[in-house]
PDB file of C-alpha atoms and ligand atoms in Angstrom:
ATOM      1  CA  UNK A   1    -126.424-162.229-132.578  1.00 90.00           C
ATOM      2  CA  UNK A   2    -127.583-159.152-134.654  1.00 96.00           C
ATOM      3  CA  UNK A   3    -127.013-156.399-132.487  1.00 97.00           C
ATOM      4  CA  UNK A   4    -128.472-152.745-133.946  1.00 98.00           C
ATOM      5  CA  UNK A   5    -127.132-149.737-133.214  1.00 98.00           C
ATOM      6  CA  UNK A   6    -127.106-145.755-134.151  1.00 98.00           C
ATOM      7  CA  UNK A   7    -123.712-144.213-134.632  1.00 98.00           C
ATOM      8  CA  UNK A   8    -123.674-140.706-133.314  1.00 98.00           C
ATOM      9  CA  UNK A   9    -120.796-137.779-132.650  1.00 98.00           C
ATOM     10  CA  UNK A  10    -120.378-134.966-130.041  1.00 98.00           C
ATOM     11  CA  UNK A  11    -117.459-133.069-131.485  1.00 98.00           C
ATOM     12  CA  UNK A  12    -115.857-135.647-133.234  1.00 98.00           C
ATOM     13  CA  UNK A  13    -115.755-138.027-130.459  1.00 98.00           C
ATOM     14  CA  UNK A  14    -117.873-141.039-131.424  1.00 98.00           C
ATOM     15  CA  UNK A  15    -119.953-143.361-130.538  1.00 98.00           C
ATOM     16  CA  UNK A  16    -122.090-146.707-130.982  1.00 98.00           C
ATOM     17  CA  UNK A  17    -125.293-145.973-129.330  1.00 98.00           C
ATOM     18  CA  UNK A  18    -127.609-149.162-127.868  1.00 98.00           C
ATOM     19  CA  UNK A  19    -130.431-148.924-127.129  1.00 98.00           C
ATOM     20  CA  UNK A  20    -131.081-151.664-124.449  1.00 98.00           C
ATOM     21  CA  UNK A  21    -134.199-150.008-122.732  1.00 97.00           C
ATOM     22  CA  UNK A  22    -136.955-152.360-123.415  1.00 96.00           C
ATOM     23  CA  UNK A  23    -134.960-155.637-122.918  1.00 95.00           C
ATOM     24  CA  UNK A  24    -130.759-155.922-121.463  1.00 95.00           C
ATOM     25  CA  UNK A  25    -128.296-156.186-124.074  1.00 97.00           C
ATOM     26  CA  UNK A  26    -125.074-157.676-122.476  1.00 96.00           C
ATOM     27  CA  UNK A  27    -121.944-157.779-124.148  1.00 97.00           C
ATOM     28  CA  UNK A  28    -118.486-159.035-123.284  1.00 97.00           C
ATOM     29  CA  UNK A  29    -115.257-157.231-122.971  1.00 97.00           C
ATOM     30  CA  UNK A  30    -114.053-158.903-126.523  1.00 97.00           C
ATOM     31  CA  UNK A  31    -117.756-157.860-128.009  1.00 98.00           C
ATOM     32  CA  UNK A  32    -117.037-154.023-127.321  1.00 98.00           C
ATOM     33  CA  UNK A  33    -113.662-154.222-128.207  1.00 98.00           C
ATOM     34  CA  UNK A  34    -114.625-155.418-131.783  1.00 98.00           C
ATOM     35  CA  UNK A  35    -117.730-153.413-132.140  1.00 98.00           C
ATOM     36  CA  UNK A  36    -115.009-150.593-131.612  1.00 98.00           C
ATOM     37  CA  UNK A  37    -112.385-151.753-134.005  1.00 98.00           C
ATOM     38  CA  UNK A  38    -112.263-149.350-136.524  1.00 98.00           C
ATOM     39  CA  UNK A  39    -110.889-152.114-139.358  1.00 98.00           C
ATOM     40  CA  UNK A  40    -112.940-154.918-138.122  1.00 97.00           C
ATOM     41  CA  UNK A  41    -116.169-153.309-136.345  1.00 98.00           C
ATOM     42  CA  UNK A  42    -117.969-150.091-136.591  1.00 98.00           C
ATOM     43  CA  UNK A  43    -115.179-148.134-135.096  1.00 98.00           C
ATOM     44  CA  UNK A  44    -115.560-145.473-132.475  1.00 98.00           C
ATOM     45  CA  UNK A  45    -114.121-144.163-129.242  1.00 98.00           C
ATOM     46  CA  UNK A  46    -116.927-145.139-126.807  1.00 98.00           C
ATOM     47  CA  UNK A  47    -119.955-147.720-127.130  1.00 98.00           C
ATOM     48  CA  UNK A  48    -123.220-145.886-124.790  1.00 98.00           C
ATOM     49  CA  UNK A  49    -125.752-148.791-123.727  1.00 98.00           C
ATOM     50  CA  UNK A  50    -129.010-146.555-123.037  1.00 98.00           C
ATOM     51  CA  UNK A  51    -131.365-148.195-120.287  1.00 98.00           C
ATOM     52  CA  UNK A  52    -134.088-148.039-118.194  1.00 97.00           C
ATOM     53  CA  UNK A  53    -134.369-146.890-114.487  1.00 96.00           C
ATOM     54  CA  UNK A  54    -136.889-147.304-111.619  1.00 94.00           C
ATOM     55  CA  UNK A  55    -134.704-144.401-110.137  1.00 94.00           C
ATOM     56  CA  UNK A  56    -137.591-142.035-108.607  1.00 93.00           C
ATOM     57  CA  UNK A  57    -137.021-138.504-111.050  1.00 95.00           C
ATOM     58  CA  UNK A  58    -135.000-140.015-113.145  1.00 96.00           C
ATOM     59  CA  UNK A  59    -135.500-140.694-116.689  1.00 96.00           C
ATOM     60  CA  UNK A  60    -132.736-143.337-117.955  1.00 97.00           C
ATOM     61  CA  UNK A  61    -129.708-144.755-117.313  1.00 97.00           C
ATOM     62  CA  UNK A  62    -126.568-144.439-119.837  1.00 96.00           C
ATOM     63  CA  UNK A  63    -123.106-146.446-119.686  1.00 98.00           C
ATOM     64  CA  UNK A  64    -119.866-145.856-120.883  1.00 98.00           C
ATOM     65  CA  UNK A  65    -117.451-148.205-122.399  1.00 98.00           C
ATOM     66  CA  UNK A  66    -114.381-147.299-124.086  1.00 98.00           C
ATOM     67  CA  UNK A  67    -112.723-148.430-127.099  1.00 98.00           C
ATOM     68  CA  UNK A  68    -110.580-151.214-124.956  1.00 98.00           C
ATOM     69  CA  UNK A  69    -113.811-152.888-123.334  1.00 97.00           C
ATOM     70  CA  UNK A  70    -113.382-151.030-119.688  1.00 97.00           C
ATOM     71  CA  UNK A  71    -117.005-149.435-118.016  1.00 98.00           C
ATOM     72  CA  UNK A  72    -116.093-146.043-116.960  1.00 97.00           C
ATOM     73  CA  UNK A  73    -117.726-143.476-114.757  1.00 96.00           C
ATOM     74  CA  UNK A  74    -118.677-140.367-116.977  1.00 96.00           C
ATOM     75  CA  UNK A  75    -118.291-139.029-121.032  1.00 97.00           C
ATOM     76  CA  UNK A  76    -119.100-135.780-121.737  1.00 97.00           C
ATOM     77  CA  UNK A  77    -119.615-135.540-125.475  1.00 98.00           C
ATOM     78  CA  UNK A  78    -121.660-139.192-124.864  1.00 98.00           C
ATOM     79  CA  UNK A  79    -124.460-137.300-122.589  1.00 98.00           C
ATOM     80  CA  UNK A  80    -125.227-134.808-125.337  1.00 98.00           C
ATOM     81  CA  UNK A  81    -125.068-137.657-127.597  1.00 98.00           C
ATOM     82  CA  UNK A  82    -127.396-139.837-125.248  1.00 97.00           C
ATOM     83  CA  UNK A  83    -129.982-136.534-124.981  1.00 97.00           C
ATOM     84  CA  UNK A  84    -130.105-136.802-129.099  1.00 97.00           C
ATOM     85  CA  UNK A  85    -130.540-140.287-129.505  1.00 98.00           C
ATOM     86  CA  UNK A  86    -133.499-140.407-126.188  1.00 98.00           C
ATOM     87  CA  UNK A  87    -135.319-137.370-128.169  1.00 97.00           C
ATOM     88  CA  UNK A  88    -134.810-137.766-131.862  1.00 97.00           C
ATOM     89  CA  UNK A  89    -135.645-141.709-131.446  1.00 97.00           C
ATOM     90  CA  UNK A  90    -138.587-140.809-129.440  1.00 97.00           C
ATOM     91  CA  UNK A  91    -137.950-142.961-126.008  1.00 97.00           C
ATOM     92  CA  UNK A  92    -138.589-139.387-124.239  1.00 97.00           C
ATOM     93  CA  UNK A  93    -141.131-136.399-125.122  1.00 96.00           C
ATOM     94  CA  UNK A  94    -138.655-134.662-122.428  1.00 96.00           C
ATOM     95  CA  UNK A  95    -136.130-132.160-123.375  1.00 95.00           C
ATOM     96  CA  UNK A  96    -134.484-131.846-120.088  1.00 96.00           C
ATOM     97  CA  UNK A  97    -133.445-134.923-118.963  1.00 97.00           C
ATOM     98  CA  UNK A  98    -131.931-136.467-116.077  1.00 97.00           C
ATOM     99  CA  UNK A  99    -129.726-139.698-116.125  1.00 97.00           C
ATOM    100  CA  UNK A 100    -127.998-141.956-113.937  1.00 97.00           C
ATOM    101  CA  UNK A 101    -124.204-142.556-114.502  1.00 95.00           C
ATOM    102  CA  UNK A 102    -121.723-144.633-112.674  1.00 95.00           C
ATOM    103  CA  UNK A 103    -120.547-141.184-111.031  1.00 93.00           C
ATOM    104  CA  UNK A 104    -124.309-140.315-110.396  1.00 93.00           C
ATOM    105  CA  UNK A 105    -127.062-138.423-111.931  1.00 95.00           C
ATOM    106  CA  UNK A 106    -126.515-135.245-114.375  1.00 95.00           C
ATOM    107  CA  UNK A 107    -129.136-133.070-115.738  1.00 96.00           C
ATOM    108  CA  UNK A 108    -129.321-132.527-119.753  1.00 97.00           C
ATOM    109  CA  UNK A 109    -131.025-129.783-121.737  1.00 97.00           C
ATOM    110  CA  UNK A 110    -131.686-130.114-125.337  1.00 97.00           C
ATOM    111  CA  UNK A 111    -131.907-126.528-126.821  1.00 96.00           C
ATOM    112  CA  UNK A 112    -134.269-125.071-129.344  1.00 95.00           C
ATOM    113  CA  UNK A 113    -130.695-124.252-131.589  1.00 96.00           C
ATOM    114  CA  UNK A 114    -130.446-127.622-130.963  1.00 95.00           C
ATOM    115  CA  UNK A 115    -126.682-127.995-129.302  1.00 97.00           C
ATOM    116  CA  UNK A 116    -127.577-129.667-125.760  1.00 98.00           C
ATOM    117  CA  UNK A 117    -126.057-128.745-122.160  1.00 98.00           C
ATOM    118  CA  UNK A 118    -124.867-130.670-119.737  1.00 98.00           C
ATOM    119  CA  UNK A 119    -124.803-130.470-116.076  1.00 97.00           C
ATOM    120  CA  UNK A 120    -121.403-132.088-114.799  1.00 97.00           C
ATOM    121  CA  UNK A 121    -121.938-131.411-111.509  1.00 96.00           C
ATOM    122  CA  UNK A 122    -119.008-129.986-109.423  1.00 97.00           C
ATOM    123  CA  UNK A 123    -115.226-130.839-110.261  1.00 98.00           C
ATOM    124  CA  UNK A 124    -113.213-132.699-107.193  1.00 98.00           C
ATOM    125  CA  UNK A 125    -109.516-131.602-106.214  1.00 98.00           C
ATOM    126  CA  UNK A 126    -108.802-133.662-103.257  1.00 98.00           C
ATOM    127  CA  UNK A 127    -106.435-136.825-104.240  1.00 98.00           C
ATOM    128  CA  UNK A 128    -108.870-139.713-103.024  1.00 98.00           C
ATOM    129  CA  UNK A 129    -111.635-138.346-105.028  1.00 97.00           C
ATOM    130  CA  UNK A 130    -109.690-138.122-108.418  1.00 98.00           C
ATOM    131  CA  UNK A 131    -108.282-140.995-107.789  1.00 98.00           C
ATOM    132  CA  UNK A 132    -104.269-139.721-107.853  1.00 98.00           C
ATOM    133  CA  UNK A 133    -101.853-140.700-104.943  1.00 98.00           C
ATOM    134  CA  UNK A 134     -99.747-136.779-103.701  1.00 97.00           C
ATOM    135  CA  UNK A 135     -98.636-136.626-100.094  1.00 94.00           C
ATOM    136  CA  UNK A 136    -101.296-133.804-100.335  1.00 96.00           C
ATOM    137  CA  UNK A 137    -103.581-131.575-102.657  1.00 97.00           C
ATOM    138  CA  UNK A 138    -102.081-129.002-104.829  1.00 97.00           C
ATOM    139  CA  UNK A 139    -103.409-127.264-107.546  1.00 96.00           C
ATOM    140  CA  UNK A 140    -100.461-128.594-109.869  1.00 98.00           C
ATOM    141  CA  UNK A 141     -98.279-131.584-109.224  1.00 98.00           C
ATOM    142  CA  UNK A 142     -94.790-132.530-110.654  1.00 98.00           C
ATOM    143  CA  UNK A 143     -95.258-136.128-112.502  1.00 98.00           C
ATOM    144  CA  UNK A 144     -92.079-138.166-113.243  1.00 98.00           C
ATOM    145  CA  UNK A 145     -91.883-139.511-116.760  1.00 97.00           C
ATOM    146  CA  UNK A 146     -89.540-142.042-118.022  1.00 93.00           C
ATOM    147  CA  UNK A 147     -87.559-138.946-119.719  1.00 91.00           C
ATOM    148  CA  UNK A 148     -88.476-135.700-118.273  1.00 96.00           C
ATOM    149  CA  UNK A 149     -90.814-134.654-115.388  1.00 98.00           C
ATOM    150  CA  UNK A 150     -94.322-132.729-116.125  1.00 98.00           C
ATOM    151  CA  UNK A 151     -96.564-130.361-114.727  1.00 98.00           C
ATOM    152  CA  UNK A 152     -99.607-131.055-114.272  1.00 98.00           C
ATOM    153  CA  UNK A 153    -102.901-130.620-112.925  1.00 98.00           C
ATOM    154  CA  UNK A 154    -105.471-133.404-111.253  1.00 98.00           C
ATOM    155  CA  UNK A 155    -109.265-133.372-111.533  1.00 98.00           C
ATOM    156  CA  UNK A 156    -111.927-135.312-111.760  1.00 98.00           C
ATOM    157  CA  UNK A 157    -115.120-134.654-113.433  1.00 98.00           C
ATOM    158  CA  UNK A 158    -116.713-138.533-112.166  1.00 97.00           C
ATOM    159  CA  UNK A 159    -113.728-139.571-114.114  1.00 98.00           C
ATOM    160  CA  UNK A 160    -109.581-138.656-114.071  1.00 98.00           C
ATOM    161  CA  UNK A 161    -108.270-136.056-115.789  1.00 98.00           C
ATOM    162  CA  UNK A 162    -104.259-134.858-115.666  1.00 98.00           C
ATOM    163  CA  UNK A 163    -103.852-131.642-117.304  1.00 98.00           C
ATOM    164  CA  UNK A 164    -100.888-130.021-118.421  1.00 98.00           C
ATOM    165  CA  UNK A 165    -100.170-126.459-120.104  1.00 98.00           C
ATOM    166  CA  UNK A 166     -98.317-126.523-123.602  1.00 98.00           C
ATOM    167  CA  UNK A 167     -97.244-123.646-125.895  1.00 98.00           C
ATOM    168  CA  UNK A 168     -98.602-125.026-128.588  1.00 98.00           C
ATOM    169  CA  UNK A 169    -101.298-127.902-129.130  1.00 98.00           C
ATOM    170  CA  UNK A 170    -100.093-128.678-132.614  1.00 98.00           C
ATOM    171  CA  UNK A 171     -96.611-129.557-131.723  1.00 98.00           C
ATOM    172  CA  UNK A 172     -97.438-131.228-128.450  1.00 98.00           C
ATOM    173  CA  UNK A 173     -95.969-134.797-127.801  1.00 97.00           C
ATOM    174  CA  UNK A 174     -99.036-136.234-127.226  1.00 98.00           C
ATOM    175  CA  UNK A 175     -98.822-139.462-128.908  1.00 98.00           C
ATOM    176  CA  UNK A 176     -95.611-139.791-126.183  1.00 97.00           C
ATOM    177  CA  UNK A 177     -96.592-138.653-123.403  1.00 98.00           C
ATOM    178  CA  UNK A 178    -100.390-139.411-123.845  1.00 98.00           C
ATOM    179  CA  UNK A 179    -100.029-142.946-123.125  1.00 98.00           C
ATOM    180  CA  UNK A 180     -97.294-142.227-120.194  1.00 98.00           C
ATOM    181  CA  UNK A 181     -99.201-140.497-118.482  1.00 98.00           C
ATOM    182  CA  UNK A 182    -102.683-142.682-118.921  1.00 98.00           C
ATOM    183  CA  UNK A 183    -100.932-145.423-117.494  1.00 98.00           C
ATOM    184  CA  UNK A 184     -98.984-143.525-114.786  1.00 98.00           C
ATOM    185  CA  UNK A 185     -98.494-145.471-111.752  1.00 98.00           C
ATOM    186  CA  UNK A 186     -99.563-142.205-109.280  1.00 98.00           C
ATOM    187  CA  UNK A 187    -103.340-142.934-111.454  1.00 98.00           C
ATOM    188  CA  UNK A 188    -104.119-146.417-109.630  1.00 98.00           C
ATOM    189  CA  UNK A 189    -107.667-145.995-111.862  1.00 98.00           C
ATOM    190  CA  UNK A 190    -105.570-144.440-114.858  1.00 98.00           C
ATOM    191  CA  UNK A 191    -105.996-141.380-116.120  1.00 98.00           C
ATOM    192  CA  UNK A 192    -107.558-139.175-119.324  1.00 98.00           C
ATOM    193  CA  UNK A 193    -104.274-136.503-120.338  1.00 98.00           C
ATOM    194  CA  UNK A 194    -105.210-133.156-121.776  1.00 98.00           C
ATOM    195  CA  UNK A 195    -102.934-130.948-123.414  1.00 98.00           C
ATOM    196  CA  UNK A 196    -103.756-127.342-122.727  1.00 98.00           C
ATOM    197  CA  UNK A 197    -102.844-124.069-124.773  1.00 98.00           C
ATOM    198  CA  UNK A 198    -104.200-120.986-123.171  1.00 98.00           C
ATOM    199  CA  UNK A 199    -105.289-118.551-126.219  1.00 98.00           C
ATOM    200  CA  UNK A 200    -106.469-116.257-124.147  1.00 98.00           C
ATOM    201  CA  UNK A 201    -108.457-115.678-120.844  1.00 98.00           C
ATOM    202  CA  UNK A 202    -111.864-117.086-122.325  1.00 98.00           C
ATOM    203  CA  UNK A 203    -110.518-119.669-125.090  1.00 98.00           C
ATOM    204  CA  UNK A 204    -108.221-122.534-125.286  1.00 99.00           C
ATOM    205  CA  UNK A 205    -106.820-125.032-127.926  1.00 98.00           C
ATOM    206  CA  UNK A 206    -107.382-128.660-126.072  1.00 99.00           C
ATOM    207  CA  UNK A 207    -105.753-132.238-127.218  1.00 99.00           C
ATOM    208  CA  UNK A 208    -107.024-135.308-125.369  1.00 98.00           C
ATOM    209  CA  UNK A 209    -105.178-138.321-124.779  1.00 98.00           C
ATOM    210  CA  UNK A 210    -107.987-140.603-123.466  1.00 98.00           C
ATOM    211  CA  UNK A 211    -107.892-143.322-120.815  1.00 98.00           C
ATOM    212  CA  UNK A 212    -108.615-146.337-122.417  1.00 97.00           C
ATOM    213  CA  UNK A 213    -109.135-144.693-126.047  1.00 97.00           C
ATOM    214  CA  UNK A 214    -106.078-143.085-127.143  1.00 98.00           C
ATOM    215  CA  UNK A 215    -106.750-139.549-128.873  1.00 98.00           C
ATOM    216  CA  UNK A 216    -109.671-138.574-129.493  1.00 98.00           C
ATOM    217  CA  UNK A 217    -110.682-135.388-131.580  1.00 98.00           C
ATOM    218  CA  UNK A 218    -112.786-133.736-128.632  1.00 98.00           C
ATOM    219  CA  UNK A 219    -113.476-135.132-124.928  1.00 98.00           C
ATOM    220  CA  UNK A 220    -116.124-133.591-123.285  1.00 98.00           C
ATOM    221  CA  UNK A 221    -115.077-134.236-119.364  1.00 98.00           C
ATOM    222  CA  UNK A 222    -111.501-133.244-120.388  1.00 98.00           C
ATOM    223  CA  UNK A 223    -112.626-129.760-121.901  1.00 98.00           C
ATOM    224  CA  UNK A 224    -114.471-129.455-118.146  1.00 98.00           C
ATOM    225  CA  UNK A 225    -111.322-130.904-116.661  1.00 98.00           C
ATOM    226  CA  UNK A 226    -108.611-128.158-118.468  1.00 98.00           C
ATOM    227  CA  UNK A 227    -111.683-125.280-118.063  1.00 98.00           C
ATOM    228  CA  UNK A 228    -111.827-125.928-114.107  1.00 98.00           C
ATOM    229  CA  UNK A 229    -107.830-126.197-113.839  1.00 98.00           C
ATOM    230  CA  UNK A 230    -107.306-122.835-115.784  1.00 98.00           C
ATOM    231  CA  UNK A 231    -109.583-121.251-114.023  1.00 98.00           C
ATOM    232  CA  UNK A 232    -107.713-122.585-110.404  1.00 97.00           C
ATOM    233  CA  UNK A 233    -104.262-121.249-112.121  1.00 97.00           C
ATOM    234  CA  UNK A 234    -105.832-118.241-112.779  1.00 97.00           C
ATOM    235  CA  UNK A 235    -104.977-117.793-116.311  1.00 98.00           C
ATOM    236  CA  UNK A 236    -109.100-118.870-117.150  1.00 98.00           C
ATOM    237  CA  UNK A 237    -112.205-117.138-116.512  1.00 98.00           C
ATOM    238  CA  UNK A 238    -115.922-118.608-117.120  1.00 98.00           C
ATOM    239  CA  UNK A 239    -117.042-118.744-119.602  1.00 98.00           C
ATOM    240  CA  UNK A 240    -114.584-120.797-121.545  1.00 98.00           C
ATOM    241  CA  UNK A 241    -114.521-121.518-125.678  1.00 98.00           C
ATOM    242  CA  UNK A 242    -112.934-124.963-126.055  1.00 99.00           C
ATOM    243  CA  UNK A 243    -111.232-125.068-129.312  1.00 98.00           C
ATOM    244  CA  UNK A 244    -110.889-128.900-130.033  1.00 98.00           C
ATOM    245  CA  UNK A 245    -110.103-130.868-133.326  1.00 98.00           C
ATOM    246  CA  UNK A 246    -113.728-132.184-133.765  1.00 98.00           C
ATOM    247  CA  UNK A 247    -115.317-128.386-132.818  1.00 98.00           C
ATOM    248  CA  UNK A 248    -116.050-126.111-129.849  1.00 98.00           C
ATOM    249  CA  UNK A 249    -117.208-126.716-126.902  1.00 98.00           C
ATOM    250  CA  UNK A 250    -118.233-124.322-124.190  1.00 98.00           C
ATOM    251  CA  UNK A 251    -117.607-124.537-120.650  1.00 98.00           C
ATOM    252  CA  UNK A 252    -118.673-122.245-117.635  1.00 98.00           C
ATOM    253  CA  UNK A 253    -117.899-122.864-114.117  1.00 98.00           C
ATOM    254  CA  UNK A 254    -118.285-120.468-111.313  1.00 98.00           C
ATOM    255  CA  UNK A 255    -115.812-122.038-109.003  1.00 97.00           C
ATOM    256  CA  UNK A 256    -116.302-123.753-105.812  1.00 95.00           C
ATOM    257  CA  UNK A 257    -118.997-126.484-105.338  1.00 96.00           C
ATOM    258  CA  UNK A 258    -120.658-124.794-108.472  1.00 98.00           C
ATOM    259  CA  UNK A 259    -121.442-127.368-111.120  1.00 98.00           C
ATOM    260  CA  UNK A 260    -119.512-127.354-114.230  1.00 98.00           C
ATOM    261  CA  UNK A 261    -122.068-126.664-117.569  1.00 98.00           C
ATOM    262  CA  UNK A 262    -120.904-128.082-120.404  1.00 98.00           C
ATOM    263  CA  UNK A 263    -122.305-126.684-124.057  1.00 98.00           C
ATOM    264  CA  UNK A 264    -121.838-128.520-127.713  1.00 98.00           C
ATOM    265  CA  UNK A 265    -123.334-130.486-130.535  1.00 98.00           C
ATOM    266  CA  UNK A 266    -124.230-133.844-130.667  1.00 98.00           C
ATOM    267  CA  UNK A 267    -125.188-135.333-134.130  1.00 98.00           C
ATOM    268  CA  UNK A 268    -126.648-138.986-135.733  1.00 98.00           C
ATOM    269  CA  UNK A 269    -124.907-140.444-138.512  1.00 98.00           C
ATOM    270  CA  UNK A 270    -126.485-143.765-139.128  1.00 98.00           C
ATOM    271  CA  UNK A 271    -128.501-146.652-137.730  1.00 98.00           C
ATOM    272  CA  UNK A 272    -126.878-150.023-138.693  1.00 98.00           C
ATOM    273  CA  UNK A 273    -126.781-153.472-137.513  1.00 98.00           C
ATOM    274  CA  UNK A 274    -124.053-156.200-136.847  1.00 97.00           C
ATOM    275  CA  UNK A 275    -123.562-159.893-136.163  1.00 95.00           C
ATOM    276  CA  UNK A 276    -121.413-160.353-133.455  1.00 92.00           C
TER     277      UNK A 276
HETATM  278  N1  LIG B 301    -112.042-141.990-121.846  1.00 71.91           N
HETATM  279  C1  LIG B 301    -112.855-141.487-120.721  1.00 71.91           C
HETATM  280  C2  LIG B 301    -114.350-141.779-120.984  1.00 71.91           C
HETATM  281  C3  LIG B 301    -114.892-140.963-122.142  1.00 71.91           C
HETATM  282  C4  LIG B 301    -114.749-139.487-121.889  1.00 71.91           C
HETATM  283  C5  LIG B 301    -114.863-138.580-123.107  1.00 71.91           C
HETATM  284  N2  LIG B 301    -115.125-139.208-124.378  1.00 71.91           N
HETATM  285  C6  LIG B 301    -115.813-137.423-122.836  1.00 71.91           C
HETATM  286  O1  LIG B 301    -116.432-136.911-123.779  1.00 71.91           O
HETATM  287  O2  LIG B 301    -115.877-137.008-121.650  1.00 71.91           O
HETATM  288  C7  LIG B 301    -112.419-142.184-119.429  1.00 71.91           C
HETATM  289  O3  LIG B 301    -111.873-143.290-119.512  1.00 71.91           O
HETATM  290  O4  LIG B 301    -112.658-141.600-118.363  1.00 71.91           O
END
């Protein structure tokens, strides 16, 4: 079938946007997978399938699906993306938006500079809710590797994050300890691992190892996911300049049950069509 689609990035992190609102668009785990190979598809780190809702006050619904095929519950840098692709392809005359996730509804402002915010709703600490199995909640937890034990902390923005502080984001092992830690049997849903360098009380360099994705040059939950644990540490205070490898994002929190607000760019690259 000829399946077309708009590539888009938020950061660097990119996508393979569908738009599936007037009629479903289905695909298999082995259809995502290719349409994400970067030598034998379009290549990017997430496919978004955009759809309609008869949700009362709300406007669409978006889904996630990383690069290995798996539905997950929220992507940061996609909901900007998503807010683009709704406006600039005209399904909405809205510019604040509200979809439905797997991990629930989050508001979305397109601004007149045109970078887009997004509502993340309120972080959760307690173990059940990240998922992570600890005899009990802590704001950093001791991990066991195969050759050292790291810190780290445990979040979840609708989806897992494991944070951990490093002097220096250029030098970090993360192509080691990214995928140790992803697949980390105390993460029974996996886990997204952020590498954290604290610049200075308002700024940080971030590397993301991604559940599901591998490394990715920004990740929009897990620059909310490092903000929210700094800031629990102490060593952060809102608001937050997120310095990744695909650009900045900007993250302010005001602790608590307040919801995390998320600030970047989301761009189109092309529209293009494949036969899969
Ligand atoms: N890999 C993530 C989903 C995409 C998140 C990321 N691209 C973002 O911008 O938040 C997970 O498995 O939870």
């Amino acid at each position: 079938m000829k399946l077309r689609f708009t590539k888009m990035q938020g950061a660097g992190n990119d996508f393979v946007v569908i738009d599936a609102t007037r009629a479903p668009v289905n695909l298999s785990h082995a259809q995502i997978q290719h349409i994400a190979n970067r030598y034998f598809g379009v290549g990017c780190d997430q496919l978004l399938m955009v759809e309609s809702t008869t949700t009362p006050d709300v406007d669409f619904r978006y889904r996630i699906f990383n690069a290995d095929g798996g539905e997950v519950e929220q992507c940061g840098n996609g909901a900007r993306c998503f807010v683009r692709f709704v406006v600039d392809k005209g399904l909405t005359d809205k510019h604040e938006i509200k979809v439905e996730t797997a991990s629930g509804v989050i508001t979305l402002k397109l601004q007149e500079d045109g970078q887009v915010t997004v509502n993340m709703g309120a972080p959760r600490f307690t173990p059940a809710q990240i998922p992570f199995e600890a005899e009990q909640q802590a704001t950093t937890y001791e991990l066991p590797l195969a050759s050292e034990t790291i810190t780290v902390s445990a979040v979840s923005m609708g989806n897992p994050h494991a944070v951990m502080l490093v002097d220096n984001v250029h030098t970090a092992e993360v192509a080691s300890l990214g995928p140790q830690i992803e697949s980390h049997p105390q993460f029974p849903q996996r886990v997204n691992a952020g590498f954290m360098q604290v610049l200075n009380e308002h700024e940080i360099n971030l590397r993301v190892y991604e559940r599901g994705s591998g490394e990715t040059l920004a990740c929009g939950t897990g620059a909310c996911a490092a903000a929210v644990s700094g800031i629990q540490l102490g060593t952060l205070q809102s608001p937050i300049k997120v310095h990744t490898r695909g650009g900045i994002l900007t993250i302010q929190w005001a602790g608590g049950e307040s919801p995390v607000l998320m600030t970047g760019p989301a761009e189109i690259v092309f529209d293009g069509e494949i036969e899969i």
